[in-house]
mmCIF file of N, CA and C in Angstrom:
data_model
loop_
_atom_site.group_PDB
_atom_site.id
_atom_site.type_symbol
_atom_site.label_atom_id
_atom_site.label_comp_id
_atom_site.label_asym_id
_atom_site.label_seq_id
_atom_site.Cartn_x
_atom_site.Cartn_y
_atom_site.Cartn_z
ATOM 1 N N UNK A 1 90.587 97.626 79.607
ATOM 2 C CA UNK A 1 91.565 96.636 79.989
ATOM 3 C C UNK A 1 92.929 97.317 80.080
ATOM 4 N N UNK A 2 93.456 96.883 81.139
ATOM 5 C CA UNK A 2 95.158 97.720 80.733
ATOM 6 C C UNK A 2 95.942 96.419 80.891
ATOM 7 N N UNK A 3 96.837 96.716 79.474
ATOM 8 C CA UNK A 3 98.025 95.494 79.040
ATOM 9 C C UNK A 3 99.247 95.986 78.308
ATOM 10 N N UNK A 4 100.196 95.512 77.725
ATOM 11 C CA UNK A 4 100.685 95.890 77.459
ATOM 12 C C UNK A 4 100.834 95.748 75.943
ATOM 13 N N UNK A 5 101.323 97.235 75.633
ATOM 14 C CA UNK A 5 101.794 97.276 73.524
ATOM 15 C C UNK A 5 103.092 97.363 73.281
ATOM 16 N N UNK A 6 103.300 96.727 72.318
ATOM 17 C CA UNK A 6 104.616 96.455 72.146
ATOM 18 C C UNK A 6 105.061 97.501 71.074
ATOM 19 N N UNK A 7 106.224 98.055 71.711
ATOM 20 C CA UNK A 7 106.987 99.121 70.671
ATOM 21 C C UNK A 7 108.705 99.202 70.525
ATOM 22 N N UNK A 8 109.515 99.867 70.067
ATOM 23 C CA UNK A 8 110.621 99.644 69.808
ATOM 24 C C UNK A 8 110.728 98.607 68.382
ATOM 25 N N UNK A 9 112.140 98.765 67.971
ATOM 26 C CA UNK A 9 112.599 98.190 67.034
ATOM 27 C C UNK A 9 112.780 96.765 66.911
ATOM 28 N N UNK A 10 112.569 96.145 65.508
ATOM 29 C CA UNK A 10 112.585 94.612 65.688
ATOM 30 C C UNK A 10 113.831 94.286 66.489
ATOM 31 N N UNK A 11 113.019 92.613 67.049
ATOM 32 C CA UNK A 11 113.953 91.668 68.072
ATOM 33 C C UNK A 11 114.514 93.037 69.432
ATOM 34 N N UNK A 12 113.770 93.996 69.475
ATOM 35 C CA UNK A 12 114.386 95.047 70.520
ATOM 36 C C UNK A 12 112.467 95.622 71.278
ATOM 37 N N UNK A 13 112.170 94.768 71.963
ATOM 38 C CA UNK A 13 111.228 94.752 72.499
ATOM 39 C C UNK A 13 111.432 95.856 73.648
ATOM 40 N N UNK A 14 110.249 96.614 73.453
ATOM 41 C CA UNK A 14 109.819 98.054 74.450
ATOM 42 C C UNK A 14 108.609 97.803 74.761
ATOM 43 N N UNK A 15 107.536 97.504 76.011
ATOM 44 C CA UNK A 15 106.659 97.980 76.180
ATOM 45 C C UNK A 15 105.517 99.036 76.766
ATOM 46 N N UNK A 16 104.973 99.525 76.617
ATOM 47 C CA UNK A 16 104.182 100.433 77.336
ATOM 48 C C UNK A 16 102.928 100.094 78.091
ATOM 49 N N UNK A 17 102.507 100.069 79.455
ATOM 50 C CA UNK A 17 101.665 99.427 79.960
ATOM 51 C C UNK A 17 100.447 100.817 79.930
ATOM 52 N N UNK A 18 99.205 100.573 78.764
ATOM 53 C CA UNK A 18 98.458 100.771 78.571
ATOM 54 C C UNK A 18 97.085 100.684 79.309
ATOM 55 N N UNK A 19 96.031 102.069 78.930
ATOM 56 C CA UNK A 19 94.365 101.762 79.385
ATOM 57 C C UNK A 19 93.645 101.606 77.790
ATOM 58 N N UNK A 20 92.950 100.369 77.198
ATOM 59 C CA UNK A 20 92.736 100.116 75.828
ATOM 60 C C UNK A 20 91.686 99.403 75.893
ATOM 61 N N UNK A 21 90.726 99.736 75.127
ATOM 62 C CA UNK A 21 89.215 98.665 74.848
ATOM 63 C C UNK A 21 89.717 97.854 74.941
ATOM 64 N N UNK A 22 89.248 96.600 75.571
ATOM 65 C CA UNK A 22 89.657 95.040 74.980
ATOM 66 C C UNK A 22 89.571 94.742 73.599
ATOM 67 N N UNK A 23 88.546 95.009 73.105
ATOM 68 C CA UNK A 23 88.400 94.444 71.160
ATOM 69 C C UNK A 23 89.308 95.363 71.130
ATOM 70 N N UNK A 24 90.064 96.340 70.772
ATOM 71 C CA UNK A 24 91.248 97.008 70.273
ATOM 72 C C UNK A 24 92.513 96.254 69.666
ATOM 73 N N UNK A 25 92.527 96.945 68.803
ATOM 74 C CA UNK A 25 94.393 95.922 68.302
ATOM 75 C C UNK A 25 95.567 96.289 69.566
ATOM 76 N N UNK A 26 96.131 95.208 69.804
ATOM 77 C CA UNK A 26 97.555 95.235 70.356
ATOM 78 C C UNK A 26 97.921 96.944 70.563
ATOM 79 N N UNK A 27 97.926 97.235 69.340
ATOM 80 C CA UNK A 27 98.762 98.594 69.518
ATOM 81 C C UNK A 27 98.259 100.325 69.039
ATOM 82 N N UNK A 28 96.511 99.194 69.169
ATOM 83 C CA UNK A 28 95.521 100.312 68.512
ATOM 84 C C UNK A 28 95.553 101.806 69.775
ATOM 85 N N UNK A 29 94.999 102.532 69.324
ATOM 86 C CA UNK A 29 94.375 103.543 69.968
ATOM 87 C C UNK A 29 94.549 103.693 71.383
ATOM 88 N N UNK A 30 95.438 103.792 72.703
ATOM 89 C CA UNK A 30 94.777 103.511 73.814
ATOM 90 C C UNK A 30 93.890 104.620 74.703
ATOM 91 N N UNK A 31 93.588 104.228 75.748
ATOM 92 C CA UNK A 31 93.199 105.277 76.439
ATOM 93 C C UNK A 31 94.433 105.970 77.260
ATOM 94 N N UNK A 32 94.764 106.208 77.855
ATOM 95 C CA UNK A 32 95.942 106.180 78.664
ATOM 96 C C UNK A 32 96.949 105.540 79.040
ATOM 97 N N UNK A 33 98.671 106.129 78.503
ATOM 98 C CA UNK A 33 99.496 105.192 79.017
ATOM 99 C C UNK A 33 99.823 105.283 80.525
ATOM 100 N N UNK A 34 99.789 104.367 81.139
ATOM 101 C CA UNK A 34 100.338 104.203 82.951
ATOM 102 C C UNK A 34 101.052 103.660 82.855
ATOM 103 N N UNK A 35 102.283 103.166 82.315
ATOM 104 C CA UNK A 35 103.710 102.914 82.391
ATOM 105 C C UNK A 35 104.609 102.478 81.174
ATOM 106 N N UNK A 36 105.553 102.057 81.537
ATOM 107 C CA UNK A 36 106.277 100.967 80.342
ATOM 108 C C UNK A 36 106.995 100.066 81.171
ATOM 109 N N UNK A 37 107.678 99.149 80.238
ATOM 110 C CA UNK A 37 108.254 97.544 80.710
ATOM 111 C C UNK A 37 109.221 97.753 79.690
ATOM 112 N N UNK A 38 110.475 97.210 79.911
ATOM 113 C CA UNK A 38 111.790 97.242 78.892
ATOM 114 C C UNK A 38 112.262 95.942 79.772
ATOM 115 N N UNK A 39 112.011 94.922 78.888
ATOM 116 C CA UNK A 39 112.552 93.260 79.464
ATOM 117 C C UNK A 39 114.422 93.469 79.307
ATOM 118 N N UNK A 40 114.737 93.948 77.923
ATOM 119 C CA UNK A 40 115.831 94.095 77.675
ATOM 120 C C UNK A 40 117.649 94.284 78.869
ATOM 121 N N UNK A 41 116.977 95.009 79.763
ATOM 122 C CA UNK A 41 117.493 95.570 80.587
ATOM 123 C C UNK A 41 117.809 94.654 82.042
ATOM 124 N N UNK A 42 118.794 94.761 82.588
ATOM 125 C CA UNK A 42 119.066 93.453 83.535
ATOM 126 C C UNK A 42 119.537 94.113 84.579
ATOM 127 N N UNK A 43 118.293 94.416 86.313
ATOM 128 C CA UNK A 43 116.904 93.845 85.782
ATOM 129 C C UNK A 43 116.143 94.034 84.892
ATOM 130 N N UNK A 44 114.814 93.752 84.116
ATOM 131 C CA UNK A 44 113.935 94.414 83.767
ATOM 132 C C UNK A 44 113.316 95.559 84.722
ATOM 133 N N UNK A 45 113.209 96.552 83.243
ATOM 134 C CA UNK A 45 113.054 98.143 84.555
ATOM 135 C C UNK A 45 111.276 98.037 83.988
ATOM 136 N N UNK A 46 110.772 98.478 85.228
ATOM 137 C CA UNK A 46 109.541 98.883 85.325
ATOM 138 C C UNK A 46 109.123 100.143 85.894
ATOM 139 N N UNK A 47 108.427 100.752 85.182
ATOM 140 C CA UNK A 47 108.006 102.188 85.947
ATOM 141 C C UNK A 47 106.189 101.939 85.526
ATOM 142 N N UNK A 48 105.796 101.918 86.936
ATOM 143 C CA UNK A 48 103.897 102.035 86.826
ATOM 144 C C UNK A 48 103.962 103.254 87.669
ATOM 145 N N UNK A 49 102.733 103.682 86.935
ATOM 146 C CA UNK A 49 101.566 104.877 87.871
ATOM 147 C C UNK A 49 100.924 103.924 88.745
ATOM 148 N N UNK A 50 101.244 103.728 89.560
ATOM 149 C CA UNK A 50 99.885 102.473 90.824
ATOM 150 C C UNK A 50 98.640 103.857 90.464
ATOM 151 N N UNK A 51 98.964 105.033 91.064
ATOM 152 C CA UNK A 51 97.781 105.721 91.174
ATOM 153 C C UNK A 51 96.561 105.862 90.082
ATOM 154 N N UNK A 52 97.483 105.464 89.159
ATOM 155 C CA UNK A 52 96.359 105.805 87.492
ATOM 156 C C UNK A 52 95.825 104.366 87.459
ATOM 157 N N UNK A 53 96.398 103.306 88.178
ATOM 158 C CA UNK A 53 96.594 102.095 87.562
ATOM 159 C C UNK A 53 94.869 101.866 88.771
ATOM 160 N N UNK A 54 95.317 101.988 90.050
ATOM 161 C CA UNK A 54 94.475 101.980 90.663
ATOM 162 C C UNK A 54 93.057 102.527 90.690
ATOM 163 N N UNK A 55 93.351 104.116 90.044
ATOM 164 C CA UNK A 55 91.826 104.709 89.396
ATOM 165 C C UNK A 55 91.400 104.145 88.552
ATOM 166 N N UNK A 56 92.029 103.323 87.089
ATOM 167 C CA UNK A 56 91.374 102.575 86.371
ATOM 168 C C UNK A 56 90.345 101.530 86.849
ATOM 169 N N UNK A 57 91.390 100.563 87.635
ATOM 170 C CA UNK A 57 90.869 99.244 88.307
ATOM 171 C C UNK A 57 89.369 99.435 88.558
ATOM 172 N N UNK A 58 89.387 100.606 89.589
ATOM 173 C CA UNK A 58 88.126 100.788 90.482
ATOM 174 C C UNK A 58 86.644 101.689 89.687
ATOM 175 N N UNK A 59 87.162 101.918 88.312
ATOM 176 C CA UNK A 59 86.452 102.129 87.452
ATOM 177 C C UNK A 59 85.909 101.136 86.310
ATOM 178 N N UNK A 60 86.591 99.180 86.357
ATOM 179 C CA UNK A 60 85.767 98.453 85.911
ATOM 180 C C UNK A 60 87.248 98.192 85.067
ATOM 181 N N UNK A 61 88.211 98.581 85.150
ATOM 182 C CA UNK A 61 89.348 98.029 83.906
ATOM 183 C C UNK A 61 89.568 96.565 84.342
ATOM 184 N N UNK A 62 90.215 96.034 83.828
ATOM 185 C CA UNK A 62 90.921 94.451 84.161
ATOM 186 C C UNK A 62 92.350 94.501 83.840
ATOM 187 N N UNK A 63 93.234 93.848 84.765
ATOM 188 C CA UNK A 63 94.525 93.470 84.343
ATOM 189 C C UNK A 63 94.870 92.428 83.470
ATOM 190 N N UNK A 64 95.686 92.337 82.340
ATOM 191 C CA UNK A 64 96.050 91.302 81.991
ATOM 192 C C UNK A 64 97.094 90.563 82.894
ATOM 193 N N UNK A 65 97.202 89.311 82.896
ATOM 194 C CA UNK A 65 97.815 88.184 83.325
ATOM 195 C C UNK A 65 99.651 88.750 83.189
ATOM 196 N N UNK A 66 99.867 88.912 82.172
ATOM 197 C CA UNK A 66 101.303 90.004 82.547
ATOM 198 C C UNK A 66 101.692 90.975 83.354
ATOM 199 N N UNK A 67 100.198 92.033 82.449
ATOM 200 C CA UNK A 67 100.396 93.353 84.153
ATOM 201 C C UNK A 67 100.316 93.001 85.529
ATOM 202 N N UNK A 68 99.385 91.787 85.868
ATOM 203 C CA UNK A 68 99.323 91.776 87.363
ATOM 204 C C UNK A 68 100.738 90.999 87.813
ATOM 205 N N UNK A 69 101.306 90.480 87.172
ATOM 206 C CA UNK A 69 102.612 89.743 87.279
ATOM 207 C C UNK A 69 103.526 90.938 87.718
ATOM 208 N N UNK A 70 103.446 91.634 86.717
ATOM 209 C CA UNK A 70 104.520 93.493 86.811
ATOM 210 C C UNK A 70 104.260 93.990 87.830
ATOM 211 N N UNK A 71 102.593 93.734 88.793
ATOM 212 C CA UNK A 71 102.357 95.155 89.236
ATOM 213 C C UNK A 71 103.058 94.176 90.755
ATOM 214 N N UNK A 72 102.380 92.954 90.489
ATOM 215 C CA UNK A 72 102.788 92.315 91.935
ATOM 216 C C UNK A 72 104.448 92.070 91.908
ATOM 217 N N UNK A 73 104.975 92.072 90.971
ATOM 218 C CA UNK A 73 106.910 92.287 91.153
ATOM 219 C C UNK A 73 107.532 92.827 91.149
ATOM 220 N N UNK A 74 106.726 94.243 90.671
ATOM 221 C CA UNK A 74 107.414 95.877 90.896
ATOM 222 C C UNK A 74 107.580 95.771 92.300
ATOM 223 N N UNK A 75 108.829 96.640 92.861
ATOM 224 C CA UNK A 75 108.763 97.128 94.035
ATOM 225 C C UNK A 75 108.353 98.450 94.097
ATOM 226 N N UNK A 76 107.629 99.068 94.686
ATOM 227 C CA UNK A 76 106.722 100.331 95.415
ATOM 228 C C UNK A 76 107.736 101.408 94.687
ATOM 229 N N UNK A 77 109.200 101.184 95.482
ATOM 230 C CA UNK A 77 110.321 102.488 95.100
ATOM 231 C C UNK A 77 110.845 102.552 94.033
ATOM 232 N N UNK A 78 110.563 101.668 93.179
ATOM 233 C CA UNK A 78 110.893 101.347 91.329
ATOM 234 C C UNK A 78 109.882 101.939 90.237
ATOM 235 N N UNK A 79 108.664 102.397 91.164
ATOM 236 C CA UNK A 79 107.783 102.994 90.397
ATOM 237 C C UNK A 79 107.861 104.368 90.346
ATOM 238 N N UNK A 80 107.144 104.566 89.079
ATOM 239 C CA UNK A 80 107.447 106.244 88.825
ATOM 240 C C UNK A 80 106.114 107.140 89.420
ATOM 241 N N UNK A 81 106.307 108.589 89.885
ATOM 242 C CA UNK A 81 105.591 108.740 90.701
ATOM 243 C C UNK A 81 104.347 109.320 89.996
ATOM 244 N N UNK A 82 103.095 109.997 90.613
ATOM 245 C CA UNK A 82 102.483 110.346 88.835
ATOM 246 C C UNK A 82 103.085 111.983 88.497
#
């Protein structure tokens, strides 16, 4: 599944958009990070790998309901390259 884990300091939300078992904790173990999310920031900055994000997909991963929100409101030139 790739979603996101939450890191940074309390009330100072950082996330990292993760590849992670589903049964996994929030912020257990992942497989690969393919980006981060920092809401904090105005806009919110997003940097995805589409390319890692896309090799996952087509290997059986699932998006969570957030990431596909990120991936479909990222713009193309806001993403980081791999």
């Amino acid at each position: 599944m790739i979603r996101l884990a939450r890191v940074g300091a309390r009330k100072q939300p950082h996330y990292r958009v993760v590849v992670i078992e589903k049964d996994r904790a929030r912020n257990g173990r992942s497989v690969e990070v393919v980006g981060t999310y920092n809401p904090r920031t105005n806009p919110a900055s997003v940097e995805l790998k589409r390319d890692r994000i896309e090799f996952w997909t087509k290997n059986g991963a699932r998006l969570s309901e957030r990431v596909e929100k990120l991936l479909a409101s990222a713009p193309a030139a806001e993403t980081a390259a791999a």
